[in-house]
Structures are given as structure tokens and as C-alpha cells.
XYZ file of C-alpha atoms in Angstrom:
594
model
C 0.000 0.000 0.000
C 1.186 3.246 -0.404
C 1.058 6.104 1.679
C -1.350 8.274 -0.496
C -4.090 5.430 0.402
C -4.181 5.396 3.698
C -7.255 7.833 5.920
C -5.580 11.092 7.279
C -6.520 10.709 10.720
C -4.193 7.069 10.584
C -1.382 9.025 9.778
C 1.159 11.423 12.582
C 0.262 15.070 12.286
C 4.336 16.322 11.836
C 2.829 20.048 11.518
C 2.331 20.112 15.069
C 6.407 20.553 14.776
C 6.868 22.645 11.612
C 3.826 23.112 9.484
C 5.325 22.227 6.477
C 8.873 21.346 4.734
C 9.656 25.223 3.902
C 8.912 25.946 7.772
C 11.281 23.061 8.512
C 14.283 24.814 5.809
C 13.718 28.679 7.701
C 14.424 27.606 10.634
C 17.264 25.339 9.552
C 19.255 28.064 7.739
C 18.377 30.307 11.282
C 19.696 28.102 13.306
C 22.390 27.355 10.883
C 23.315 31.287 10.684
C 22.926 31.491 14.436
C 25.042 28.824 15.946
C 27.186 27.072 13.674
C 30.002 29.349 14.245
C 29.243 30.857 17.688
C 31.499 33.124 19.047
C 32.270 31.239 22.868
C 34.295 33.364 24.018
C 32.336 34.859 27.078
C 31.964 31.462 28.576
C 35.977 29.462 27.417
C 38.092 29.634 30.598
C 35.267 31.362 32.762
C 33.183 28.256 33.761
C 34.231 28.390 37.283
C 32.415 31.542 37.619
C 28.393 31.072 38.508
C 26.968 33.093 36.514
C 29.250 32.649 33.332
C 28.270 28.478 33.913
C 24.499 28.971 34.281
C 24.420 31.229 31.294
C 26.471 28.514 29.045
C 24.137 25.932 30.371
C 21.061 27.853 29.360
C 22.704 28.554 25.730
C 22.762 24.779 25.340
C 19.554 24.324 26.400
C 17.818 26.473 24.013
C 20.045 25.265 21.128
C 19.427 21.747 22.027
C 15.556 22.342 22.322
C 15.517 24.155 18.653
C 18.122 21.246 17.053
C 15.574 18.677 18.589
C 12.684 19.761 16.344
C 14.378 20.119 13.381
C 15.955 16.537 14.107
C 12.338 14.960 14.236
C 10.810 16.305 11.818
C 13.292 14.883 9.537
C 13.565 11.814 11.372
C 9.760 10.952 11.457
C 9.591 11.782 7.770
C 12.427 9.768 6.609
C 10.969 7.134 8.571
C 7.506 7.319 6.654
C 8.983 6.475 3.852
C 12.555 5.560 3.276
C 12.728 5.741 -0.446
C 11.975 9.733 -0.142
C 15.406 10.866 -0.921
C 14.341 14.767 0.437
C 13.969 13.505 4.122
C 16.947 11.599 3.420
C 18.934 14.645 2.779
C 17.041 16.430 5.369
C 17.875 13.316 8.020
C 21.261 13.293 6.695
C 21.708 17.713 7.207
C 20.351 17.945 10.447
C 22.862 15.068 11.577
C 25.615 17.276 10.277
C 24.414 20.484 11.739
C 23.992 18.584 15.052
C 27.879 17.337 15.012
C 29.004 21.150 13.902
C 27.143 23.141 16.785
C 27.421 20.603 19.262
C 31.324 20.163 18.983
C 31.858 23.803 19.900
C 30.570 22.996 23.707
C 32.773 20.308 23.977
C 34.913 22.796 25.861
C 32.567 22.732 29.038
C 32.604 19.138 30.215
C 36.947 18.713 30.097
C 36.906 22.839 31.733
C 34.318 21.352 34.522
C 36.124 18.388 35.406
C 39.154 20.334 35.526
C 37.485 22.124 38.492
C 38.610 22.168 41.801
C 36.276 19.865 43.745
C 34.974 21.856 46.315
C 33.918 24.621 43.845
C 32.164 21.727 41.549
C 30.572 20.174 45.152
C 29.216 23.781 45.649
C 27.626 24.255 42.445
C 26.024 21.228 42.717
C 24.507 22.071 46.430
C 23.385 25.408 44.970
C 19.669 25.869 44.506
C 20.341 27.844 41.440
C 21.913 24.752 39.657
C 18.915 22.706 40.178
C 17.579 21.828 36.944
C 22.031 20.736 36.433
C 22.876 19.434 39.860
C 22.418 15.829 38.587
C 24.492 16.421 35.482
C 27.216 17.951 37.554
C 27.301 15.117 39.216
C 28.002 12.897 36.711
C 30.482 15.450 35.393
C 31.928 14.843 39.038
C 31.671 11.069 38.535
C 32.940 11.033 34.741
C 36.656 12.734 35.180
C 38.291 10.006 34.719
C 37.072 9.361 31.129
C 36.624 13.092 29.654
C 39.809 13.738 27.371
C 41.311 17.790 26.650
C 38.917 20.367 24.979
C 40.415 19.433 21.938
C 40.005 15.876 22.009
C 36.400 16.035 23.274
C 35.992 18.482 20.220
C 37.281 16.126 17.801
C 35.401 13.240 18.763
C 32.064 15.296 18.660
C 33.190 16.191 14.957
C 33.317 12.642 14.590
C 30.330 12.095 15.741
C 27.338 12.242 12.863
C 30.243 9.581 11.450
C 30.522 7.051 13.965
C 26.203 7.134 14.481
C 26.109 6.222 10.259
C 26.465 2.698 10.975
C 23.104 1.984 12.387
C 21.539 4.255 8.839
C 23.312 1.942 6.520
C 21.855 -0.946 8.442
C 18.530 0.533 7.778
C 18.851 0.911 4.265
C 19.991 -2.549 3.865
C 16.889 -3.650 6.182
C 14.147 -1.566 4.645
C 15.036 -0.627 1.237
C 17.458 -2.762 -0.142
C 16.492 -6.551 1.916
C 14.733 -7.601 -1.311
C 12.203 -9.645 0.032
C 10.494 -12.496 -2.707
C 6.903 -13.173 -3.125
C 5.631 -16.155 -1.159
C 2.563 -18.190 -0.673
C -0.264 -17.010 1.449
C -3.744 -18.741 1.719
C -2.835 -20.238 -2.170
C -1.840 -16.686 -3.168
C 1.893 -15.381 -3.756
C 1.970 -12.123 -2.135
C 4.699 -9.433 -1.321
C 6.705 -10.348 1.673
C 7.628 -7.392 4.101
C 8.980 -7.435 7.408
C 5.070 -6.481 8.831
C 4.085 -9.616 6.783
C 6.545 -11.986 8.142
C 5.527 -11.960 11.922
C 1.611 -12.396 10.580
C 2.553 -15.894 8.816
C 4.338 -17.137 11.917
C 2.449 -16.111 14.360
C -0.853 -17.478 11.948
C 0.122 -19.491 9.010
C -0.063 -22.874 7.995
C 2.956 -25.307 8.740
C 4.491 -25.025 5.138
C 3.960 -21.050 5.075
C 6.205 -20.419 7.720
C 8.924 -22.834 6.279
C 8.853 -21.431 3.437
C 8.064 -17.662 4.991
C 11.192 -18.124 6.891
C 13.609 -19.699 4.719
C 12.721 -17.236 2.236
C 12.999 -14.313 5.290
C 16.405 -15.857 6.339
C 17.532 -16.286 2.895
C 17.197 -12.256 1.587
C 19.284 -11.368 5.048
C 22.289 -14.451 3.809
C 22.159 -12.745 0.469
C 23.739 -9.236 2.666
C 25.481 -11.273 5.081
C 28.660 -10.298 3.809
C 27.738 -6.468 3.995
C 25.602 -6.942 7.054
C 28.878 -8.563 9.084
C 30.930 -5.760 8.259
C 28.460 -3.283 8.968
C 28.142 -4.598 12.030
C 31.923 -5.134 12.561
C 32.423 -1.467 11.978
C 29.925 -0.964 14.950
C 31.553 -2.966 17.444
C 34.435 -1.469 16.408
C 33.179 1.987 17.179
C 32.144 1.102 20.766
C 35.759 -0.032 21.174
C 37.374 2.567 19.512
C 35.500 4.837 22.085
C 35.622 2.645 24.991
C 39.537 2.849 24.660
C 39.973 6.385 24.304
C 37.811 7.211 27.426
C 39.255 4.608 29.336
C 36.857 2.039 30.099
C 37.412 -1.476 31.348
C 35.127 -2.719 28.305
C 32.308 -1.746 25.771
C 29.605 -3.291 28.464
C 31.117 -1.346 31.405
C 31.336 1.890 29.198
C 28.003 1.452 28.324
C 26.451 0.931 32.017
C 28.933 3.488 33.038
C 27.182 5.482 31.060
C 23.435 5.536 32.267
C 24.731 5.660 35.782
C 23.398 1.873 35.913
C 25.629 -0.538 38.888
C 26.792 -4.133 37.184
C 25.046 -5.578 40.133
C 21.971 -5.092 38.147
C 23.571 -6.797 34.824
C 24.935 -9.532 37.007
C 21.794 -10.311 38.651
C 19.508 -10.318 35.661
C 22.000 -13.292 33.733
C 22.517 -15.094 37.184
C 18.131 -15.186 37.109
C 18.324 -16.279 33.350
C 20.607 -18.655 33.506
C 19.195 -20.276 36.799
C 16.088 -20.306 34.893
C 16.725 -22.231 31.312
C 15.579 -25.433 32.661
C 12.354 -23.591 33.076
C 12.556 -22.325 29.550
C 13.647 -26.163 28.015
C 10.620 -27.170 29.971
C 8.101 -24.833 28.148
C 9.718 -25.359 24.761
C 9.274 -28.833 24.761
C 5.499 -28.834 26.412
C 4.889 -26.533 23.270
C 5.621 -28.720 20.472
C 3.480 -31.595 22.846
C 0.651 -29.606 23.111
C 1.015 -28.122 19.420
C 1.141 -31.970 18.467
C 4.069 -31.227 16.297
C 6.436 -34.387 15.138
C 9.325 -32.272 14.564
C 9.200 -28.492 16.426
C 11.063 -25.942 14.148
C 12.810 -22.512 15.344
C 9.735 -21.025 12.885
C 7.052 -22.722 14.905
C 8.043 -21.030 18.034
C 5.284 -18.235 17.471
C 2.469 -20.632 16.822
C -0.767 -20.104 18.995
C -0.791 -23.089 21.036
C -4.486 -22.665 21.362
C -6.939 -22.185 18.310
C -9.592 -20.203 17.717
C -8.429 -17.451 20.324
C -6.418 -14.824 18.332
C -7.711 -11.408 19.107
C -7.900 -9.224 15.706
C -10.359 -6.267 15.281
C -9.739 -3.011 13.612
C -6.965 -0.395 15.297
C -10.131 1.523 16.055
C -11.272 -0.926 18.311
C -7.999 -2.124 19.562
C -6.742 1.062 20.773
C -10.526 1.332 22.643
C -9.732 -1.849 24.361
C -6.081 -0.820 25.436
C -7.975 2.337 26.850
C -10.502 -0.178 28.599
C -7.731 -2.434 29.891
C -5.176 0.306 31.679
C -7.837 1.617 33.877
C -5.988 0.499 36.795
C -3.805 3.459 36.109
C -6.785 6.043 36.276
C -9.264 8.125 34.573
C -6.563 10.593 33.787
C -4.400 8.654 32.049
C -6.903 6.883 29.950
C -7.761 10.555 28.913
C -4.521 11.118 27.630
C -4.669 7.736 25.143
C -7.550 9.372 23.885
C -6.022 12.834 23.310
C -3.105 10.703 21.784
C -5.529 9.033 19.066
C -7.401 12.346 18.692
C -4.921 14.790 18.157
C -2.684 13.298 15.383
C 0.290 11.294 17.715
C 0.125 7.922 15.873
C 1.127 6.658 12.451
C -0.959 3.543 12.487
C -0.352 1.892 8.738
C 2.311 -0.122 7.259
C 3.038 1.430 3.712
C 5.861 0.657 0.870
C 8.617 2.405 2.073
C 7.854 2.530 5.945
C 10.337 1.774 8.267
C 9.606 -1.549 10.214
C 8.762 -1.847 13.401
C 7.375 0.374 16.013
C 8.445 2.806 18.310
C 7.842 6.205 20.257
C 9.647 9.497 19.476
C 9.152 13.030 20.428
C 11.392 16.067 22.210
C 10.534 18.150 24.859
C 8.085 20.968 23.233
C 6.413 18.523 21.072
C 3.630 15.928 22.051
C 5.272 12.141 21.622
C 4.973 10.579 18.303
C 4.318 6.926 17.940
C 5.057 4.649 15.093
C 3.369 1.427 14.174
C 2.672 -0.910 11.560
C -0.592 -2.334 12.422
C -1.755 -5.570 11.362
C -4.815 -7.106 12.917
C -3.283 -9.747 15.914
C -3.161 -10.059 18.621
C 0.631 -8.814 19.237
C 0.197 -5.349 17.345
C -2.972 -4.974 19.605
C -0.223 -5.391 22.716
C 2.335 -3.204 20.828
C -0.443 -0.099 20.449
C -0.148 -0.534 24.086
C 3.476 -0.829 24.415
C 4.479 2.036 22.202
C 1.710 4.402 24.480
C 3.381 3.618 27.554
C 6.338 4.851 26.179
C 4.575 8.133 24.822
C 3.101 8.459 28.116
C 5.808 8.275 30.544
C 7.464 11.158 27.690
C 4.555 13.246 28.251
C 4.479 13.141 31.937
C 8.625 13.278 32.060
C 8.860 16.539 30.433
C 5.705 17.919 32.203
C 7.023 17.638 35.189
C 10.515 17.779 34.779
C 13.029 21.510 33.675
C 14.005 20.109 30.323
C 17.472 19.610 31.678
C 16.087 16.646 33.560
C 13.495 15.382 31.537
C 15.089 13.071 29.361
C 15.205 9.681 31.081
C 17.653 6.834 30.169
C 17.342 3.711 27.708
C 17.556 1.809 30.804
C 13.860 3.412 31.936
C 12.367 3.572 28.594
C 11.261 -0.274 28.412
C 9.353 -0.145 32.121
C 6.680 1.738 31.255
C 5.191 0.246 27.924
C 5.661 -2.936 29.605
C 3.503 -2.557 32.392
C 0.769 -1.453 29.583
C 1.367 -4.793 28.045
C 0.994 -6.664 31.508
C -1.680 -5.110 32.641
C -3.552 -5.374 29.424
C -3.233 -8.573 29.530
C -4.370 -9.823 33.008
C -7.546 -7.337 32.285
C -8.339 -9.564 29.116
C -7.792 -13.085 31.710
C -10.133 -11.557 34.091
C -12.460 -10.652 32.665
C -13.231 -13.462 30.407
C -14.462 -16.869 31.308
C -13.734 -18.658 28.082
C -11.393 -21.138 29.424
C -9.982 -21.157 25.576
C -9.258 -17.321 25.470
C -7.829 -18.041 29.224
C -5.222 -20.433 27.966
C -4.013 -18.520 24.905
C -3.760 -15.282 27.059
C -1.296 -17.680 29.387
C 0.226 -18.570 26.281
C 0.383 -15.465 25.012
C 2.304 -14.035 28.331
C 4.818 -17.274 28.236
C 5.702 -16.047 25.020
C 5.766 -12.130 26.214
C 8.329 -13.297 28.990
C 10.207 -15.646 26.739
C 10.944 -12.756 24.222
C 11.100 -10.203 26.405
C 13.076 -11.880 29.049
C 14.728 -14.442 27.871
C 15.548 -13.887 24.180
C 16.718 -10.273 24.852
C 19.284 -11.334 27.253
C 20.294 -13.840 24.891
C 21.054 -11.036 22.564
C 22.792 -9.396 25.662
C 24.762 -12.044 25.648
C 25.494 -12.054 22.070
C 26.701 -8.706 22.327
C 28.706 -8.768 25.294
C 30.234 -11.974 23.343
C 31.140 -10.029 20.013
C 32.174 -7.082 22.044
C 34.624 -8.904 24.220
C 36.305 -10.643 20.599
C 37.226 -7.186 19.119
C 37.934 -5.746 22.779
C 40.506 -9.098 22.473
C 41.212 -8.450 18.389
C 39.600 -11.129 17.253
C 38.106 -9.798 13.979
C 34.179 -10.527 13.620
C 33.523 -13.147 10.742
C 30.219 -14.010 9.308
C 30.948 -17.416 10.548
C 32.325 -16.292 14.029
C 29.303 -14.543 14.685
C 26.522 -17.226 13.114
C 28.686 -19.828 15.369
C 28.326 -17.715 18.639
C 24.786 -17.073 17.985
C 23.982 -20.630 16.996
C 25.327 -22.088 20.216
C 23.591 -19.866 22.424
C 20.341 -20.044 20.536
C 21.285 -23.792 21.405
C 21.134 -23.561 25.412
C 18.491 -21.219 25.544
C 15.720 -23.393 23.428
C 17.043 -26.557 24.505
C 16.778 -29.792 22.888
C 12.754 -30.000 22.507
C 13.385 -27.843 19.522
C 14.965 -28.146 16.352
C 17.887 -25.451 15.773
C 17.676 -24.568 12.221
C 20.703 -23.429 10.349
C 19.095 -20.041 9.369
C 18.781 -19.130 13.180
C 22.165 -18.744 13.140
C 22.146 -15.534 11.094
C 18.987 -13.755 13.428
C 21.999 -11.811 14.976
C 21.702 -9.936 11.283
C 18.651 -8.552 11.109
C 18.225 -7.282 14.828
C 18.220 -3.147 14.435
C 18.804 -2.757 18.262
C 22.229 -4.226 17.764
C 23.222 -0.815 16.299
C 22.527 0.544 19.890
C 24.693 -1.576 21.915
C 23.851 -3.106 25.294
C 20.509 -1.386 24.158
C 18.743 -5.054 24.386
C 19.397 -6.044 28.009
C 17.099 -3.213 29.252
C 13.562 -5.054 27.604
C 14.485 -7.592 29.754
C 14.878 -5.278 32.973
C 11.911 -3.428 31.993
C 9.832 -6.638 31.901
C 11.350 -7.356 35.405
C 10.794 -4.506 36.658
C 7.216 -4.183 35.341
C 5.844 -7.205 36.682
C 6.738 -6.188 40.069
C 5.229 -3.005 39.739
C 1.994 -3.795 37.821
C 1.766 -6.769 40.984
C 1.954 -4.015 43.574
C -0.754 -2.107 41.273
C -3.312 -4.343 41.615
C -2.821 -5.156 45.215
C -2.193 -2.023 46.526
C -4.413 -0.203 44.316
C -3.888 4.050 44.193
C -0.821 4.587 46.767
C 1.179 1.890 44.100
C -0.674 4.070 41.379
C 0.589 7.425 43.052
C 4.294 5.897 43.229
C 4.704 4.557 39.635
C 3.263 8.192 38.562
C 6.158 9.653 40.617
C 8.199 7.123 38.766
C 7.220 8.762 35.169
C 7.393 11.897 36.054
C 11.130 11.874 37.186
C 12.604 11.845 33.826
C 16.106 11.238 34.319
C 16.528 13.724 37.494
C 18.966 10.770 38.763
C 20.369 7.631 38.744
C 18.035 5.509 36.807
C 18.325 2.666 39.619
C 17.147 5.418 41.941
C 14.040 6.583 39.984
C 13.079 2.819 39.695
C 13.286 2.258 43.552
C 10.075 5.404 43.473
C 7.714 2.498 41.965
C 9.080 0.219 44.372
C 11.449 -2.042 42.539
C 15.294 -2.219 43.502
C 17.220 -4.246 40.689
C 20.518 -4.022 43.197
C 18.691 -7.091 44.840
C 17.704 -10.301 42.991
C 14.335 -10.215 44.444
C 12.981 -8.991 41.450
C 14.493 -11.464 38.805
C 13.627 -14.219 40.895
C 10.045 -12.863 41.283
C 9.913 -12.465 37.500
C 10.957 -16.274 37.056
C 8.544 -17.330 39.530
C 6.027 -15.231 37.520
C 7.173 -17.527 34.526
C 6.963 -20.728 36.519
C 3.648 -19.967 37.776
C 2.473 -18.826 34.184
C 3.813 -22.455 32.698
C 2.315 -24.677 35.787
C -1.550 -22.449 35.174
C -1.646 -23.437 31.883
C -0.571 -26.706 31.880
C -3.489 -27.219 34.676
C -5.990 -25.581 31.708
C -4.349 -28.308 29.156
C -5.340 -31.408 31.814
C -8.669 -30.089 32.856
């Protein structure tokens, strides 16, 4: 389909940022004219004075908060359609312009930490620095890896560079993948990457063989340009993880969000504890699916029939409304406003980037991206990709816009909580004993991917890291090997390991964000602890996960999470999210006996 078909009030309303492309081109030559040679002499050498430091950090700000819009606008129409080569060029300019300004303030984090301490400690004590204090502190924290003014200022140059490699892996993904025609109910029809999940999650045995072999065999045909792609990646995270002096890629990457390696360590001590738990569901699913042999491509099949949930997005996003009442009239209200005021892109079209996701800076409303099909999964992603717009909206609400902007390692809690809570609304209130086992099914398969299968990326990561870290180069066969032997102990042996699993490493986008992955499986933790205390506890639990998204990133992340009651220092939570998993497995398999 292309765009020009689909109903205006399906598609994001981008002239809430700039009403229309020339809007977006004024105000990129302005701020172009304005900053990109800025004369910083007024603030160079004078940081230590209070006054000269508050003004510099207010000049960022308001930079920052005019780059930001013209960044996604061209992001979010790039992403419409890739094959636009305007937004391309627009995507591609703003990137540039952001490396140019931004490099000129990369001066005031080497001047700070060259501070003496006790003038630093008093800043950050100082009432007037309170929309900073927490970024002075990790100024305070981060001396040991911030290089000379000129170094900083070099590597910012480098910058729009080093971020290229995840934008080539796009192209390859969305425009240049080549995806066959393959059978569908008799017909051969267009594969696309919206497509794909629909035949495995609902087609016949020999669709998804051939549905993935076909899938599998358009990402081998790039495997050669995906590897180095990817190489050049790693690569960058070690390139940078050297320079600033970090024990290792993972460590400069939790370093970086302020996040302890107590919380890494416990979440891979739960996992790994738990894979007998795991083997034990794989292999009751290809009993109960009645399956001879159980392929990696059946691993999405309903294990119960005539349960799937599809209706129209209208009524989907009316039941996601229904379901998250638990969190109150008000925040229903805002879903509503969402859907009514233009937030959400709701069609796949040729040309659309895949996926889904939530996007927005601080003086815009969120923007949310989907590519709806009707299941049951894109009804839980609607509510997934809200929870993220949501816990945006209230963020910068409540936060200065210095503090709004919360980590990766917060962004998967909220939209997972949706998800849960959506779906113990639908097992309540249903006495269909069918629709009861596939909505324990479908959260099995919620933690499994969530949980599980994004720490087995983690894993995968930390493993091709720690080979370049060592100079091993990364081969396509190095990395299908690696990937194939832990795909190996996390399925089990109830489950036949197909040789095109080996290659899923290549098509993963999140990979381009590294040690991005881990944090679903946090977030999944961490949200069925809190939705738990929701329904027990009622409004005070309500009251303390608001506080929680409307903290932004004022702090440690670890901190904020502790608000909603959840401390990921301990390993109370993992185990409580296995024993959710356990007790998910041992309900259904009562349903299968009854």
C-alpha cells in the first residue's frame, strides 16, 4: 500500500512541529546562521564563575531544544517512507548540523572536570543549579574518562560519522532486503517485514517454512555487507571505549546511564538459573502443538486455536484504553487525546520503516510509530508504544528540560507494564477457558521474548564485544557460530535449531545501539513487580509509579526505579519475574489437563 491510500486521521500530524517542509528549511538556515560558528568566548576559561556556567548551560539548552525539532521532523519523515530521498537529505543535514554546533561545547565538560572539587561540590549544592545538579554530578563522577577540549571536540566532529552505521543498516533492512513473493492462503503475495511476523504467528505449517527460509535467505544474500556493517559498529564502541578509558564496551556502556553491574549480574545469574524452566516450556509446546518435529519457525504458533484477538486499530486502541484503567481516569484521557490529536502513524506502507516505536522532544507531544496488522501482538504493541509516549509526556511535564530526558535503561518499564496489565484485564475478565489459555500462552511467550531472548542477545553482544575488545576480527561465521550455540542452550533440545537461526543476529536493528537489548528484559522485570503491587495495593502503588514517570532522568536511573518500588541491586525482582514464569507455565498446563 502506499502512503497516499491510507485515511488522514491514521497518519502522525508532523505540523504540530513545523507546518510544512519550507517551515522546517527557515528555521534550519536560522539556526544554521545562528550557531554554527558561535562566538564562545564569554563562557571558554570562565566556567568556574556562577553566573558565566548557568548562562552557558542555558545557551545549550535552548540550542538543544531548537536542534531537537528540526531533528524529528526529519527523522519521522524519513521514517515514513525511506525511499523519499528529500527527508533523506534532510535526516542526513540535520545530523551534520547537530555534530558542527554541538562540537563547539565540547569545551565545558573537560573545563568542569578540571574544576577544583569543592567549587564543583558547591555548584552542585546550589539551589540555582537545580535543573544541572544531577548532570554535575556525573560530570563529578565522569573525570576520569573526559579527554582535553580538543580531544572532546574532535570526537564530537566525529560524531554524525561514527552514528552512520546503524543508517546503513537501515537501508539494507528496509530498502534494499529484497524480500520475494511467497505463498499465502494459495496466493503469492509481497513479503515485508510487517508480513513476516503475521505468517508465523498465523500461518499454515508449510507457510512459515517457506516464509522463513525465504525471510532468512534475503538477510544471507547481505550477510557479507551486514557482518561488516556490524563489525564497523563494534568497532566503534571499542574505539570509544579505549579512548575514554573504560574497562570494556559493556562497562562503558552501564557506566554510562549511571546503571551498577550488580543489576547486569543479577539479571543473567536469574536467566541462567532459569533455562531449565525455559527447556521445559519449549518442549510442552511442540506436545501440546502436536508437532512431530518443532522448528525454530514454529516457536510463534498459537498453542491454542480459535483465540487470536484481531479487530480493527479503532477498536484495539478502545480496548487498550478499557484495559489500563488500573492506572486512572486521567491517564486513559490522555490515550484518547493521543488518538485524537494526530500522535500515531498507524499503517504499514511501501517504504515505511519496520517496526514500532515512540519518538518526540521536549516541546512537542510524543509521536508513535506502528505498523498495524490485525493480531493479537500489534494490539499489545499499540499498548506498548503508548506507555512509552506516556511516561514522555508526563517526564517533560514535570521535569526543567534539563532533567526530563530519562535513560534507555527506563524507557522499556513503562510500555511494559501497559502490556501486563492489558493482559491480566483480558484473563479476568473473560471466562472462556480457551481465550484463558491462549492469554497464558500469550504471556509465556511475552516473557520468553522479552526476558529471555533479549538477554540472549545481551549475551550475544557482550560476546562479540569482548572478541574485538581481544582483536579477534568478527567473521560471518564467528558470529553465526556464537549465535547458533547460544540459541542452542536457551531453546534446549525439545526444539529443532535450524541453520538459518544462526544468522537472526543480522537482522536485529537494536544491535546498532549496543547493550541497548538487556534493558527489555529489565523493563519486563521490573514491570511485573510493579503492575503486581498495582493491583494489590491499588492508588498509593498508582501514586508511586506516577512519581516514577514523572522523574525523567533527574537521577540515577536505579534510583528513579526504587520510586515504583522495585530495587534491581537485589535479585528479588528477577527471581520474582521467574517465579512469575513458573507460575504462568504450571496455570496453563493445569488448563491443558482439565
Amino acid at each position: 500500500m502506499e502512503r497516499t491510500e491510507i485515511a488522514e486521521n491514521l497518519k502522525w500530524k508532523t505540523s504540530d512541529i513545523f507546518a510544512c517542509d519550507e517551515a522546517w528549511e527557515e528555521e534550519y538556515a536560522a539556526v544554521e546562521k545562528e550557531y554554527s560558528n558561535y562566538d564562545f568566548t564569554p563562557y571558554k576559561g570562565k566556567l568556574s564563575d556562577k553566573q558565566t556556567l548557568l548562562a552557558c548551560f542555558g545557551l545549550n539548552d535552548k540550542v538543544s531544544r531548537r536542534i531537537e525539532k528540526l531533528y524529528l521532523y526529519a527523522h519521522l519523515l524519513h521514517d515514513q517512507d525511506v525511499r523519499v530521498s528529500k527527508y533523506t537529505s534532510m535526516n542526513a543535514k540535520v545530523g551534520a548540523l547537530i555534530s558542527k554546533i554541538f562540537a563547539q561545547f565540547s569545551f565545558v565538560e573537560p573545563e568542569l572536570t578540571k574544576l577544583d572539587d569543592a567549587l564543583l561540590q558547591s555548584f552542585i549544592v546550589d539551589p540555582d543549579f537545580a535543573a544541572y545538579e544531577y548532570k554535575l554530578r556525573q560530570i563529578s563522577k565522569s573525570k576520569a574518562h573526559v579527554l582535553s577540549e580538543a580531544e572532546e571536540k574532535l570526537l564530537t566532529l566525529g560524531g554524525d560519522v561514527m552514528r552512520e552505521f546503524r543508517g546503513v543498516f537501515s537501508m539494507l533492512d528496509n530498502a534494499n532486503l529484497n524480500l520475494p513473493k511467497a505463498s499465502y492462503n494459495g496466493e503469492e503475495v509481497q513479503m515485508s517485514h510487517g508480513m513476516y511476523g503475521v505468517i508465523l504467528h498465523g500461518g499454515n505449517a508449510a507457510e512459515r517454512k517457506e516464509w522463513f527460509e525465504k525471510y532468512y535467505g534475503a538477510y544471507i544474500n547481505l550477510i557479507d555487507a551486514i557482518t561488516q556493517t556490524y563489525y564497523a559498529n563494534v568497532k566503534k564502541d571499542v574505539f570509544y571505549k579505549t579512548v575514554r578509558n573504560h574497562e570494556s564496551c559493556l562497562a562503558m556502556a552501564l557506566d554510562g546511564e549511571d546503571v551498577t553491574p550488580k543489576v547486569y549480574e543479577n539479571l543473567i545469574k536469574a536467566v541462567q538459573n532459569a533455562l531449565p524452566v525455559m527447556h521445559d516450556y519449549i518442549r510442552l509446546r511442540k506436545e501440546v502443538a502436536g508437532l512431530e518435529e518443532q522448528h525454530m519457525y514454529d516457536i510463534y504458533v498459537p498453542l491454542v486455536n480459535d483465540a487470536e484477538i484481531k479487530m480493527p486499530f479503532e477498536k484495539a486502541y478502545d480496548l487498550v484504553v478499557e484495559g489500563l484503567a488500573p492506572l486512572g481516569k486521567d491517564y486513559q484521557e490522555l490515550l484518547r487525546k493521543a488518538r485524537r490529536e494526530g500522535w500515531i502513524d498507524v499503517c504499514e506502507n511501501a517504504g515505511k520503516r519496520s517496526g514500532a516505536y515512540s519518538s518526540g522532544v521536549y516541546d512537542t507531544h510524543p509521536y508513535v510509530l506502528l505498523n498495524y496488522q490485525e493480531t493479537t501482538n500489534d494490539i499489545f504493541t499499540v499498548a506498548h508504544e503508548m506507555g512509552h509516549a506516556l511516561h514522555s509526556y508526563k517526564s517533560n511535564g514535570n521535569q526543567p528540560y534539563a532533567k526530563a530526558d530519562y535513560t534507555i535503561f527506563l524507557a522499556e518499564i513503562a510500555s511494559t507494564v501497559n502490556e501486563v496489565l492489558l493482559l491480566k484485564y483480558l484473563y479476568k475478565n473473560t471466562d472462556d477457558k480457551n481465550l484463558k489459555k491462549y492469554l497464558l500462552n500469550y504471556y509465556m511467550d511475552m516473557i520468553r521474548a522479552t526476558l529471555f531472548r533479549q538477554t540472549q542477545f545481551a549475551q550475544f553482544e557482550q560476546i562479540a564485544h569482548a572478541k574485538a575488545e581481544a582483536g579477534e576480527p568478527l567473521t560471518k561465521d564467528t558470529l553465526c557460530a556464537a549465535y547458533y550455540e547460544l540459541n542452542k542452550a536457551y531453546y534446549g533440545d525439545g526444539i529443532i535449531h535450524d541453520s538459518q537461526i544462526a544468522y537472526e543476529w543480522a537482522r536485529i536493528p537494536h544491535f546498532y545501539t549496543s547493550f541497548y537489548v538487556y534493558k527489555y528484559a529489565t523493563g519486563i522485570t521490573s514491570a511485573i513487580s510493579i503492575v503486581k503491587r498495582i493491583l494489590a495495593e491499588g492508588e498509593s502503588a498508582v501514586k508511586d509509579y506516577f512519581e516514577f514517570l514523572s522523574s525523567g532522568g533527574c537521577t540515577d536511573p536505579v534510583s528513579i526505579l526504587q520510586k515504583a518500588g522495585v530495587d534491581l541491586t537485589t535479585e528479588a525482582p528477577f527471581e520474582a519475574a521467574m517465579q512469575e514464569f513458573k507460575d504462568t507455565l504450571e496455570a496453563f498446563k493445569e488448563l491443558c489437563q482439565e
